[in-house]
PDB file of C-alpha atoms and ligand atoms in Angstrom:
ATOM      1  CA  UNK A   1       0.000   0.000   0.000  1.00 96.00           C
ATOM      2  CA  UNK A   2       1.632   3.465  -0.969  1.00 98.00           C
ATOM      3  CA  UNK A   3       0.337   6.325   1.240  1.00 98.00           C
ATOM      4  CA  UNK A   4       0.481   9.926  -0.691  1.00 98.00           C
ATOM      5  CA  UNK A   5       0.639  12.459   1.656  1.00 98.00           C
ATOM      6  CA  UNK A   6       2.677  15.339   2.940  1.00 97.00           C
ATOM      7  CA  UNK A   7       2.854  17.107   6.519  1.00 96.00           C
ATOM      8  CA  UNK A   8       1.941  20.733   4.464  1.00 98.00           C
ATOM      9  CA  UNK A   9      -1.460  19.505   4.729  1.00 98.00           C
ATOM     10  CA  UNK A  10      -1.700  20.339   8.343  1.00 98.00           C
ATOM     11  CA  UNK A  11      -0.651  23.966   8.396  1.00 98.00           C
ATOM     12  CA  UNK A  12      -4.209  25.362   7.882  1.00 98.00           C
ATOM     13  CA  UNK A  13      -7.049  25.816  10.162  1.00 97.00           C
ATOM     14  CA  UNK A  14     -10.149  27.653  11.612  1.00 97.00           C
ATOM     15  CA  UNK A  15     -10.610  26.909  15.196  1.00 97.00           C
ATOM     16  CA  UNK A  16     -13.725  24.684  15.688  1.00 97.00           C
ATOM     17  CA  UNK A  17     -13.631  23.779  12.415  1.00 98.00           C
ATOM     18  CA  UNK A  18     -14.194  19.843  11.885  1.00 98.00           C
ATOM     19  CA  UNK A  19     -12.049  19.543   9.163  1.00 98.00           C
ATOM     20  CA  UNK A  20      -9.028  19.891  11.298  1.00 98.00           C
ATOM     21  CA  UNK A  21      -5.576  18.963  10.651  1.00 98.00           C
ATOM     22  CA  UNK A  22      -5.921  16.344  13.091  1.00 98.00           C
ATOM     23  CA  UNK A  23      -7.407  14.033  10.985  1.00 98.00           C
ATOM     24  CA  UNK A  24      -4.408  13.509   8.909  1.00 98.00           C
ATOM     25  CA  UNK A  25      -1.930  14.040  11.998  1.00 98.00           C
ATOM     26  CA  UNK A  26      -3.869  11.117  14.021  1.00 98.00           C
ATOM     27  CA  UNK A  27      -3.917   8.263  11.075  1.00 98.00           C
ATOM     28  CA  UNK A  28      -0.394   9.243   9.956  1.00 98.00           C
ATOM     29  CA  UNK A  29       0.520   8.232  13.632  1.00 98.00           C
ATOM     30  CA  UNK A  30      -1.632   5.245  13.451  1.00 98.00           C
ATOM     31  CA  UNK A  31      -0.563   4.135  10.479  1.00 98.00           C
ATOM     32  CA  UNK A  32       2.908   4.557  11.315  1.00 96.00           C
ATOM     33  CA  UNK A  33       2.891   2.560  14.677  1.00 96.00           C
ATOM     34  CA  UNK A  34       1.346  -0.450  13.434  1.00 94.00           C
ATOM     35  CA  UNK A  35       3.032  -3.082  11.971  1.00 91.00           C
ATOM     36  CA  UNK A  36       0.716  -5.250   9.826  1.00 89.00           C
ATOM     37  CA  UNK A  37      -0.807  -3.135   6.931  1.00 93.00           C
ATOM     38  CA  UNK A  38       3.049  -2.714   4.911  1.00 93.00           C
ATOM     39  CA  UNK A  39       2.778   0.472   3.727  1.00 95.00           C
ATOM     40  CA  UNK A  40       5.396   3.100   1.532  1.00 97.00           C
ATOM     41  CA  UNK A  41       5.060   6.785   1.720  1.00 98.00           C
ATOM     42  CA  UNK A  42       5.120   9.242  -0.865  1.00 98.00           C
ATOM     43  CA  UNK A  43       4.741  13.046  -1.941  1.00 96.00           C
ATOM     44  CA  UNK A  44       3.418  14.083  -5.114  1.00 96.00           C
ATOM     45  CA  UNK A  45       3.842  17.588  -6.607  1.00 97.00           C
ATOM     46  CA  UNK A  46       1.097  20.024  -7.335  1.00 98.00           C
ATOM     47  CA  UNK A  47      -1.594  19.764  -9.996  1.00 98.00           C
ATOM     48  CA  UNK A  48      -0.481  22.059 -12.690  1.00 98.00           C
ATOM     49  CA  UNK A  49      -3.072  24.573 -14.247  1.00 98.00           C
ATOM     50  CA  UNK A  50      -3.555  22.173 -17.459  1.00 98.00           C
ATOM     51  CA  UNK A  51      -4.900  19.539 -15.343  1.00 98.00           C
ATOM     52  CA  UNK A  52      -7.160  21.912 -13.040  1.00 99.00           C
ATOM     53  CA  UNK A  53      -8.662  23.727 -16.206  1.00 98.00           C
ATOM     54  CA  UNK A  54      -9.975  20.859 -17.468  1.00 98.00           C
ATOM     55  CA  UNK A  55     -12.371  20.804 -14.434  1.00 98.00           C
ATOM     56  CA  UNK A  56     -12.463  24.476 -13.450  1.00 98.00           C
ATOM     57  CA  UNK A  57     -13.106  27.899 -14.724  1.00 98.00           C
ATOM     58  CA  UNK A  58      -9.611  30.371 -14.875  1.00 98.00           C
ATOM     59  CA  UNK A  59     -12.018  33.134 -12.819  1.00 98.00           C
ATOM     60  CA  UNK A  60     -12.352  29.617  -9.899  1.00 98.00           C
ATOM     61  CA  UNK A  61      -8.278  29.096  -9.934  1.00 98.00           C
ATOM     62  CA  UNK A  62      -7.657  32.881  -9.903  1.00 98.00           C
ATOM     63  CA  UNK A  63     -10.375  33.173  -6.729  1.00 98.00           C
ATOM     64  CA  UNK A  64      -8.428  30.908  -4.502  1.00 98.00           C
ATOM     65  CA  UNK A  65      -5.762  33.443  -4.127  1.00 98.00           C
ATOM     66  CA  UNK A  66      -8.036  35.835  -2.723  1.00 98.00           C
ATOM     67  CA  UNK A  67      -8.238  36.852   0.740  1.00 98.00           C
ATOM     68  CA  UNK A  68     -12.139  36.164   1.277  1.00 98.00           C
ATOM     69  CA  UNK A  69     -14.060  33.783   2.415  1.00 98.00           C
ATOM     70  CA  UNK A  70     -16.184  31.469   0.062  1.00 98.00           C
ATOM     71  CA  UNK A  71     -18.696  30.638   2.369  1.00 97.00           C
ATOM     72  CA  UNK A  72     -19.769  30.162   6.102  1.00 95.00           C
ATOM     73  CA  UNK A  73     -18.085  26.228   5.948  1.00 96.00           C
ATOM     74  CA  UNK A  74     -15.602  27.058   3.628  1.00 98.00           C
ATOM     75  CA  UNK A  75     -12.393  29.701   4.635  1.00 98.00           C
ATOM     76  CA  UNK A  76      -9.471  31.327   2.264  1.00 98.00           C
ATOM     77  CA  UNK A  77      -6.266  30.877   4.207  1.00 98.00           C
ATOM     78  CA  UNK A  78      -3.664  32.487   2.542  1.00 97.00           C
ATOM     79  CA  UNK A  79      -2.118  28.845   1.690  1.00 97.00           C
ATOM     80  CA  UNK A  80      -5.225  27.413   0.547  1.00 98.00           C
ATOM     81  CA  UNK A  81      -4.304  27.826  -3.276  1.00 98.00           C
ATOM     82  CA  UNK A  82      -1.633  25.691  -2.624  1.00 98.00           C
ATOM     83  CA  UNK A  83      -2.812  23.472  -0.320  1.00 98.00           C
ATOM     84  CA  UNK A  84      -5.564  22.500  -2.985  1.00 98.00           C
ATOM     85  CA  UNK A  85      -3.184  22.095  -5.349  1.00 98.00           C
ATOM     86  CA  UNK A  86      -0.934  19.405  -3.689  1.00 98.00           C
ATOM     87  CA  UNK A  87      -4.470  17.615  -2.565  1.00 98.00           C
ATOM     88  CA  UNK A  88      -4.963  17.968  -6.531  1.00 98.00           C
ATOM     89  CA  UNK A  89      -1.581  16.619  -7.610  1.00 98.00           C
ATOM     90  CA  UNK A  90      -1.925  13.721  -4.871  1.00 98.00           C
ATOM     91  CA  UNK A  91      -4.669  12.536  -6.705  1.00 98.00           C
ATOM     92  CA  UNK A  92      -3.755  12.807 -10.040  1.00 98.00           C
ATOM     93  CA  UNK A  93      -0.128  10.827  -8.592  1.00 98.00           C
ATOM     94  CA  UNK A  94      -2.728   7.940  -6.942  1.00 98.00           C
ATOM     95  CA  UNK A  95      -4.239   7.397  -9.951  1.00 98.00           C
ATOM     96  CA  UNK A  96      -1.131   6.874 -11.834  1.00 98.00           C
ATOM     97  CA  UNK A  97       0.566   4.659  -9.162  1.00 98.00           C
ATOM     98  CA  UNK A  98      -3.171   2.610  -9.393  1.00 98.00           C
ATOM     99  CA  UNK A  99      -2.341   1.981 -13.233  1.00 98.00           C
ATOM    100  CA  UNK A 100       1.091   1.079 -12.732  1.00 98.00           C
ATOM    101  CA  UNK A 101      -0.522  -1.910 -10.713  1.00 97.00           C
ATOM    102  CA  UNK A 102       0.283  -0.715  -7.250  1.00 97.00           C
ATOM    103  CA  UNK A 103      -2.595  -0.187  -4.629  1.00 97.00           C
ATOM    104  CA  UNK A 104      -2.271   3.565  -3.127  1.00 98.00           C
ATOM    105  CA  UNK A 105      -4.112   5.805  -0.799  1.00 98.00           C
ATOM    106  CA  UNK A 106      -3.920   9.699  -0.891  1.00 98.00           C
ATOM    107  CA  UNK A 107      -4.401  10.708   2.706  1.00 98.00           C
ATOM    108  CA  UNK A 108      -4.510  14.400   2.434  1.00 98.00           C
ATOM    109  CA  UNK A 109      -6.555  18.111   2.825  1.00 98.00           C
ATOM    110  CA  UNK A 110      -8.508  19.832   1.757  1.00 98.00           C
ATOM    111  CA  UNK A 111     -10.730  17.353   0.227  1.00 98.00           C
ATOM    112  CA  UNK A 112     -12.406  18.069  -2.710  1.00 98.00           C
ATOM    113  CA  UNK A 113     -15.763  15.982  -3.931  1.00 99.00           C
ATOM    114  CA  UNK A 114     -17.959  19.226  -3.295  1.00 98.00           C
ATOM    115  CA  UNK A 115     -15.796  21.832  -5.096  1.00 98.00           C
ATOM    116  CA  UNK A 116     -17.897  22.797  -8.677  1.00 98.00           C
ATOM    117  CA  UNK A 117     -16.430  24.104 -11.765  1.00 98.00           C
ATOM    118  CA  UNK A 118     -16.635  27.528 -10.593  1.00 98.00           C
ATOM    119  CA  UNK A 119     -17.377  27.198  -6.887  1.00 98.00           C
ATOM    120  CA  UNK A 120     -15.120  26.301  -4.048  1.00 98.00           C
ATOM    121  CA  UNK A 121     -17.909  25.030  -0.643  1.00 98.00           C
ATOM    122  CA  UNK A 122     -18.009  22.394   1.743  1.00 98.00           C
ATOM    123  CA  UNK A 123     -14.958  22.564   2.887  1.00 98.00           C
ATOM    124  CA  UNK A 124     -13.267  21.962  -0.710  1.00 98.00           C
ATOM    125  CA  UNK A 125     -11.337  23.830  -3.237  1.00 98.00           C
ATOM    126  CA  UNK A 126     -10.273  22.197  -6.178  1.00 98.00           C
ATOM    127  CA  UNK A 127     -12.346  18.913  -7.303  1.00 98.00           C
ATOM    128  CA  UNK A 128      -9.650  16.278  -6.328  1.00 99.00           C
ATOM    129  CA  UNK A 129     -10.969  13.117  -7.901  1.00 99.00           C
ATOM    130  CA  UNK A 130     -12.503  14.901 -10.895  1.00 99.00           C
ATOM    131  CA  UNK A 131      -9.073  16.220 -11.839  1.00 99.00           C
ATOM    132  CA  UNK A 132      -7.394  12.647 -11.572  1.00 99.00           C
ATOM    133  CA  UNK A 133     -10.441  11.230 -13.225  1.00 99.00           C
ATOM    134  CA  UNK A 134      -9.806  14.074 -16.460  1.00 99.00           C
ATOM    135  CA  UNK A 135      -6.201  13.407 -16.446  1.00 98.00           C
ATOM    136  CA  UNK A 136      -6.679   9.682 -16.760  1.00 99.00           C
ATOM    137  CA  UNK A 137      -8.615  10.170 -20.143  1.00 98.00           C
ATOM    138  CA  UNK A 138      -6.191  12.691 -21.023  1.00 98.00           C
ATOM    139  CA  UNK A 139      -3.498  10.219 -20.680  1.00 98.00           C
ATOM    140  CA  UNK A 140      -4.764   7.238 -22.645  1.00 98.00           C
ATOM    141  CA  UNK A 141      -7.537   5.796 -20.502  1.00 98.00           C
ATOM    142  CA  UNK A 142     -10.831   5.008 -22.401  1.00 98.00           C
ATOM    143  CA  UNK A 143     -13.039   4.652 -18.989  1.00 98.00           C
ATOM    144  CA  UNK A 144     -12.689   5.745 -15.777  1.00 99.00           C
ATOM    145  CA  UNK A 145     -15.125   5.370 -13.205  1.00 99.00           C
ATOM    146  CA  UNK A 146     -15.677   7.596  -9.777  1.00 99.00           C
ATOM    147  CA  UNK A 147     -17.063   5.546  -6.735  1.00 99.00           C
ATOM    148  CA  UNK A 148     -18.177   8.195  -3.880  1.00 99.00           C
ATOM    149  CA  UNK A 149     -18.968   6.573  -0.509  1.00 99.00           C
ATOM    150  CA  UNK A 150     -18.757   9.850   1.259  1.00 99.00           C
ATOM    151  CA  UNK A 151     -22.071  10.405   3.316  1.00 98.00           C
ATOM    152  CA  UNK A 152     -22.319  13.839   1.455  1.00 98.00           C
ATOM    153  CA  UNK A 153     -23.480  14.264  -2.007  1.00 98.00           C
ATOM    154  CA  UNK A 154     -20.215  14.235  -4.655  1.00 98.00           C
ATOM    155  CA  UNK A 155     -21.674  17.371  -6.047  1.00 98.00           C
ATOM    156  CA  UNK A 156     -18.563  18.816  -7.425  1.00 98.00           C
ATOM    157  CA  UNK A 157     -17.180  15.613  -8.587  1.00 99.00           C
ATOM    158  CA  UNK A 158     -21.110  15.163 -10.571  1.00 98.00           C
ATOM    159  CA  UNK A 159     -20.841  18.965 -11.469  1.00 98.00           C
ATOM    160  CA  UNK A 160     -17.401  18.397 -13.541  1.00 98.00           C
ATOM    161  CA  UNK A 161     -18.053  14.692 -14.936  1.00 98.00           C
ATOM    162  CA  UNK A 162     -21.462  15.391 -16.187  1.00 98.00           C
ATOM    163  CA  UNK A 163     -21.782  14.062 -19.350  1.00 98.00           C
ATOM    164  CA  UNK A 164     -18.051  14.104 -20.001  1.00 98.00           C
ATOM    165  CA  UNK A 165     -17.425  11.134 -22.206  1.00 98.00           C
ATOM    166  CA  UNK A 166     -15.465   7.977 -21.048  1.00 98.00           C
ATOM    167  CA  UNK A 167     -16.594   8.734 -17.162  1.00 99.00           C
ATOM    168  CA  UNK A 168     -18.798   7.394 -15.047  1.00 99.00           C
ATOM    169  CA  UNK A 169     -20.294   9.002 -11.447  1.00 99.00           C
ATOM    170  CA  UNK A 170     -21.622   6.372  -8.646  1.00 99.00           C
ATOM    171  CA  UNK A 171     -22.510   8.453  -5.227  1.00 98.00           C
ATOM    172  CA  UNK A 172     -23.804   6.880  -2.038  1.00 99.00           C
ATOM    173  CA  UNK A 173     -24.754   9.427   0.402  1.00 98.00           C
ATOM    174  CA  UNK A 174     -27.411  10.314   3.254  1.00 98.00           C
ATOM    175  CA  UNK A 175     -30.024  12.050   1.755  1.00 98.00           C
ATOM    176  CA  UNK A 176     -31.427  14.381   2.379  1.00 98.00           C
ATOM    177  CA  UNK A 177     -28.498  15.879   3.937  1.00 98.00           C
ATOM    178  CA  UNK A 178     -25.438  18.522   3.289  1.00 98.00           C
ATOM    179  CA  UNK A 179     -25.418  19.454   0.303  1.00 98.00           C
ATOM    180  CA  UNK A 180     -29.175  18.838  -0.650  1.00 98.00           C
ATOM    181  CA  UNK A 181     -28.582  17.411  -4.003  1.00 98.00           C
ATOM    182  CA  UNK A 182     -27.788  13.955  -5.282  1.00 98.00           C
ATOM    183  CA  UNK A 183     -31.774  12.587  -4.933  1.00 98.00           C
ATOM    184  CA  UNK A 184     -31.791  11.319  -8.164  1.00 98.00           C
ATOM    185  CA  UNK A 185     -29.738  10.195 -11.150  1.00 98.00           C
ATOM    186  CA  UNK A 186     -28.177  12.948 -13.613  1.00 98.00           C
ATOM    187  CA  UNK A 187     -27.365  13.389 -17.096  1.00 98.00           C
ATOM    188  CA  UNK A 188     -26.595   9.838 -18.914  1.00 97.00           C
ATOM    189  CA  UNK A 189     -23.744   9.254 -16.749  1.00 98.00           C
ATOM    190  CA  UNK A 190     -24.104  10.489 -12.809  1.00 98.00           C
ATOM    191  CA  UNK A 191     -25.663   7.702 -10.592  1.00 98.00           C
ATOM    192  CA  UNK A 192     -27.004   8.712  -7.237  1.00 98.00           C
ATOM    193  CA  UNK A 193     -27.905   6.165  -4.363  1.00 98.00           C
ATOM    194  CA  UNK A 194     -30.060   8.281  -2.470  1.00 98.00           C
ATOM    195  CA  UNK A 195     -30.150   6.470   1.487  1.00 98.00           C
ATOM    196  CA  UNK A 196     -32.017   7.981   4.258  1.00 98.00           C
ATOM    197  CA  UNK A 197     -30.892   9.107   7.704  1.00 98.00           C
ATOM    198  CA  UNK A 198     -30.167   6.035  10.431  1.00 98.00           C
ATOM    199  CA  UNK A 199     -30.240   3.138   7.143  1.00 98.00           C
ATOM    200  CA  UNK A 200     -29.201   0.177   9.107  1.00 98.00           C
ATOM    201  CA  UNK A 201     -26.297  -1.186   8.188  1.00 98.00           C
ATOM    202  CA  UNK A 202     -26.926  -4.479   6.719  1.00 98.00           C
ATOM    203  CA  UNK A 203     -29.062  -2.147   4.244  1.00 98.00           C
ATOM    204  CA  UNK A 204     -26.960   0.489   3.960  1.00 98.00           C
ATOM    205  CA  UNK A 205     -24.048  -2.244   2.645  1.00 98.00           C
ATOM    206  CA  UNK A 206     -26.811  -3.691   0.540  1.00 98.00           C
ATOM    207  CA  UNK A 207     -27.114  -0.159  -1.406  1.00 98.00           C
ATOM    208  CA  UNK A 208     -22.959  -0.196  -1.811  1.00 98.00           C
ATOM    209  CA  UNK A 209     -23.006  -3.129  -3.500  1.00 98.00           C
ATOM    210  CA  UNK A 210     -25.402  -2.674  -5.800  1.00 98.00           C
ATOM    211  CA  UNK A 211     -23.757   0.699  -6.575  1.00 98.00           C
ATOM    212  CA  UNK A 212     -20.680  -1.624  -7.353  1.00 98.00           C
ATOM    213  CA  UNK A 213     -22.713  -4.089  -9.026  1.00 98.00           C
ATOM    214  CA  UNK A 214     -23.900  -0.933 -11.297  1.00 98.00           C
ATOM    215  CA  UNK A 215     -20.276   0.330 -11.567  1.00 98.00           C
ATOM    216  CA  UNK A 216     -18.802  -3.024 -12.748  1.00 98.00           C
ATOM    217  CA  UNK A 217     -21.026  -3.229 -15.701  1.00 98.00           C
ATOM    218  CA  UNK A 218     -19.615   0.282 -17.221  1.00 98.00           C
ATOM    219  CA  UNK A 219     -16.488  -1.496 -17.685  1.00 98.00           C
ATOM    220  CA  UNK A 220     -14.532   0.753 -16.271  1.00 98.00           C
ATOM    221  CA  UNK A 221     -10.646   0.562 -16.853  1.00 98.00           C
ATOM    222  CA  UNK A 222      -9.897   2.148 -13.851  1.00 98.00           C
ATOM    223  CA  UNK A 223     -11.495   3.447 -10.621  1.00 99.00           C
ATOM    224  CA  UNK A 224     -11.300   6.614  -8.646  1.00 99.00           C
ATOM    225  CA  UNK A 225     -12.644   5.979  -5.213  1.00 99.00           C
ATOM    226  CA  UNK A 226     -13.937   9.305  -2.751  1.00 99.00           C
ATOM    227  CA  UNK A 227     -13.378   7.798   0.646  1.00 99.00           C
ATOM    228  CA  UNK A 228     -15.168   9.363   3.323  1.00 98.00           C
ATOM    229  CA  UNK A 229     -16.126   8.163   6.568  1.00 99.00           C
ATOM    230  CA  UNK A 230     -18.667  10.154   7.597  1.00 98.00           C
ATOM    231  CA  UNK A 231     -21.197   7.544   7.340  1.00 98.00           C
ATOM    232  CA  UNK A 232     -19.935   6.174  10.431  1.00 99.00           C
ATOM    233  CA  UNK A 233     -22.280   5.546  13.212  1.00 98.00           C
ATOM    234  CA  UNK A 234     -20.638   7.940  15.547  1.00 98.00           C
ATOM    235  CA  UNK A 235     -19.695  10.768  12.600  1.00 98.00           C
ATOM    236  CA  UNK A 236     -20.924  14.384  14.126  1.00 98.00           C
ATOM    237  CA  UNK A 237     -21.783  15.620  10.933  1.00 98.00           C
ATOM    238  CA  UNK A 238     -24.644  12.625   9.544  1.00 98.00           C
ATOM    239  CA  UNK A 239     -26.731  10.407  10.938  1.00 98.00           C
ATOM    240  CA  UNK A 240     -25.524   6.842   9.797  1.00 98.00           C
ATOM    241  CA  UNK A 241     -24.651   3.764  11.073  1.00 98.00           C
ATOM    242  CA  UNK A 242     -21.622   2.220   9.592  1.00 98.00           C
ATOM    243  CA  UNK A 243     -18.905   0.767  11.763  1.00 99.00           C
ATOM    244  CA  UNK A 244     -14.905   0.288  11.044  1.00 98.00           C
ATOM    245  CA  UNK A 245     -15.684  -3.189  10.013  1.00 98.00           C
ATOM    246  CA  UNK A 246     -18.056  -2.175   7.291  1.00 99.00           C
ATOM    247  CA  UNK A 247     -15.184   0.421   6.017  1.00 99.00           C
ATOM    248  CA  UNK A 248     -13.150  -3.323   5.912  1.00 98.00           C
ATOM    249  CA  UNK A 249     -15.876  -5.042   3.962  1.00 98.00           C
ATOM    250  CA  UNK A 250     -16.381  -2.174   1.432  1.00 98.00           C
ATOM    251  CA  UNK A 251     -12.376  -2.195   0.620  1.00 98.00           C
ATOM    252  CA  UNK A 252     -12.711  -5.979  -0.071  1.00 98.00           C
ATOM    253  CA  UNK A 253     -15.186  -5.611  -2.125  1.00 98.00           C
ATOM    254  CA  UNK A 254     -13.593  -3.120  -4.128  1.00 98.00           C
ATOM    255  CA  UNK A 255     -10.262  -5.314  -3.884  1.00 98.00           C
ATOM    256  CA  UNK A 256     -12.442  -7.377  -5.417  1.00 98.00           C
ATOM    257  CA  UNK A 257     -13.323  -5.898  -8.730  1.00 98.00           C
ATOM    258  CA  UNK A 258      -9.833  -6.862 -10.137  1.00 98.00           C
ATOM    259  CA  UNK A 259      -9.025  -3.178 -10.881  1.00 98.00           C
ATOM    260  CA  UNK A 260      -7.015  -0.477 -10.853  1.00 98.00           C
ATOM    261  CA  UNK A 261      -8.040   1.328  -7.773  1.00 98.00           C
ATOM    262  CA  UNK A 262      -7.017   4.801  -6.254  1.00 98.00           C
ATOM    263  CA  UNK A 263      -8.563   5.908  -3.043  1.00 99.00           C
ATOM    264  CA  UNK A 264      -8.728   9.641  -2.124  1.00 98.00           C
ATOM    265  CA  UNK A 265      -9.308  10.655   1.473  1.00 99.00           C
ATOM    266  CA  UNK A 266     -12.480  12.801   1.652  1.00 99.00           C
ATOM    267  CA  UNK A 267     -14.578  13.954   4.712  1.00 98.00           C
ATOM    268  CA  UNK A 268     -15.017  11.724   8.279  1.00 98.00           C
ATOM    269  CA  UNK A 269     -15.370  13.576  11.276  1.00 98.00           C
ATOM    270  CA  UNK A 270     -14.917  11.860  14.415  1.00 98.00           C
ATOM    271  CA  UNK A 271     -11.943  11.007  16.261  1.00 98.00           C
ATOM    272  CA  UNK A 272     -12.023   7.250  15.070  1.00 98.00           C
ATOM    273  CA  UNK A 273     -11.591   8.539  11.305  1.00 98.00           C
ATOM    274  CA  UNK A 274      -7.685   6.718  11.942  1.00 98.00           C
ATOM    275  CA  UNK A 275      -9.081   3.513  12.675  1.00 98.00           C
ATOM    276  CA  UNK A 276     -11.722   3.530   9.667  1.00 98.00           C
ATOM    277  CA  UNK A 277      -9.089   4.872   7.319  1.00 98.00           C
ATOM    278  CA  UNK A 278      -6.742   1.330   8.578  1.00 98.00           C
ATOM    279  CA  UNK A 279      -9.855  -1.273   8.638  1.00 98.00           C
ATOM    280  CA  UNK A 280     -10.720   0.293   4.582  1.00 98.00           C
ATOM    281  CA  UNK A 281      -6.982   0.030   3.773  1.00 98.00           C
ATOM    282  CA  UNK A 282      -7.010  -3.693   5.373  1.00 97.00           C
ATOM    283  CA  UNK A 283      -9.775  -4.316   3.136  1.00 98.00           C
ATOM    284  CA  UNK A 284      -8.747  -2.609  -0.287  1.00 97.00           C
ATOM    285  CA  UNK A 285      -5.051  -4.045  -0.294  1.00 93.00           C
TER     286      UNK A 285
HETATM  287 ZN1   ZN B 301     -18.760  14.139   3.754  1.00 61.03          ZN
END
């Protein structure tokens, strides 16, 4: 298992915020102190503008280096252009290491699945996986597929692959719920699994799979997965039910398509996010 990441990612923050540095500081320790996941680490350099403007407007790049706020969730910090682009280039990086054969794991802020072409909110500035998910058809891949299991709605993500040809969209989330979309399917390529507040789990892992069932038969040569773990039982922000061992499960099963697969740390909020992050990568290596 390579792990992307890179320490920059902690030096931003709004006090009380729940995306905190802490939730990278905590897993990196986890991850480093035990012993049976083998793991290699690696940085990856920023996403340059060719690869961002294929998901977002020049006036949304030029925006991040000004000093105001883009909503009540969402702060500038005067490293946030940055920041966004390494969590960018991490991507992009994960998705090439998942081609070369190798599994990999970018485990990195800000996280992106709710940043639009032209609008940076929930927490996110650049669309992370979108970008990767562009570059790989840029770069010779005929099919890509996005798999969101985030308890939000992949907005952004659905915003930038609308339509596009040679990509497919497959979002599980709470609904209704932050960000109020995602209640039904969109465009001819943007698949929404609506679920509603406290699913149990046994159903909620029933509405995975068949999201994966749905994903498998787009063919996909390679997948982009948005892993959040805010659908965790104990998550402050949703009301779901998953615990660590469904996070295991849902990485075997996606161990188990046979495919290139790049994971992509998005939201989870509670001070467990270490141990679900370790029980997926269990499961998806
Ligand atoms: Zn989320």
């Amino acid at each position: 298992m390579k792990i992307i990441t890179d320490e920059n990612c902690l030096s931003y923050r709004q006090p009380g915020h729940p995306e905190r540095p802490e939730r990278i500081s905590m897993t990196l320790e986890l991850l480093r102190k035990q012993k049976d996941l083998s793991k290699t680490w690696t940085k990856a350099s920023f996403a340059d503008d060719t690869a961002i403007l294929r998901a977002h407007t020049p006036a949304h790049l030029a925006r991040l280096s000004v000093a105001e706020d883009f909503d009540a969730d969402t702060a500038w910090f005067p490293n946030i252009a940055d920041r966004a682009r390494a969590s960018a280039g991490a991507a992009i990086e994960a998705m090439h290491i998942a081609r070369r054969g190798e599994s990999v794991f970018s485990l990195m802020r800000p996280p992106g699945h709710h940043a639009t072409r032209h609008q940076a909110m929930g927490f996110c500035y650049l669309s992370n996986i979108a970008i990767a998910a562009l570059e790989a058809l840029a770069t010779g891949v005929k099919r890509v597929a996005v798999y969101d299991f985030d308890v939000h709605h992949g907005n952004g993500t659905e915003a930038v692959l609308l339509n596009q040809p040679g990509a497919a969209f497959f979002s599980i989330h709470q609904y209704p719920c932050y960000p109020g979309t995602g209640g039904r399917n969109t465009g001819d390529n943007c698949f929404n699994y609506p679920v509603p507040p406290q699913t149990p789990r046994k159903e909620y892992r029933h509405i995975l799979k068949s999201a994966l069932d749905h994903l498998k038969d787009f063919k996909p040569e390679v997948v982009g997965v948005s892993a959040g773990f805010d659908a965790y039982a104990r998550d402050p922000l949703a009301q779901e039910t998953l615990e660590a061992e469904d996070y295991h499960w849902l990485g075997e099963q996606l161990r188990n398509l046979g495919l290139p697969i790049f994971s992509v740390l998005e939201g989870g909020y509670s001070d467990d996010l270490p141990e679900l992050i370790l029980a997926y990568l269990r499961g998806v290596t």
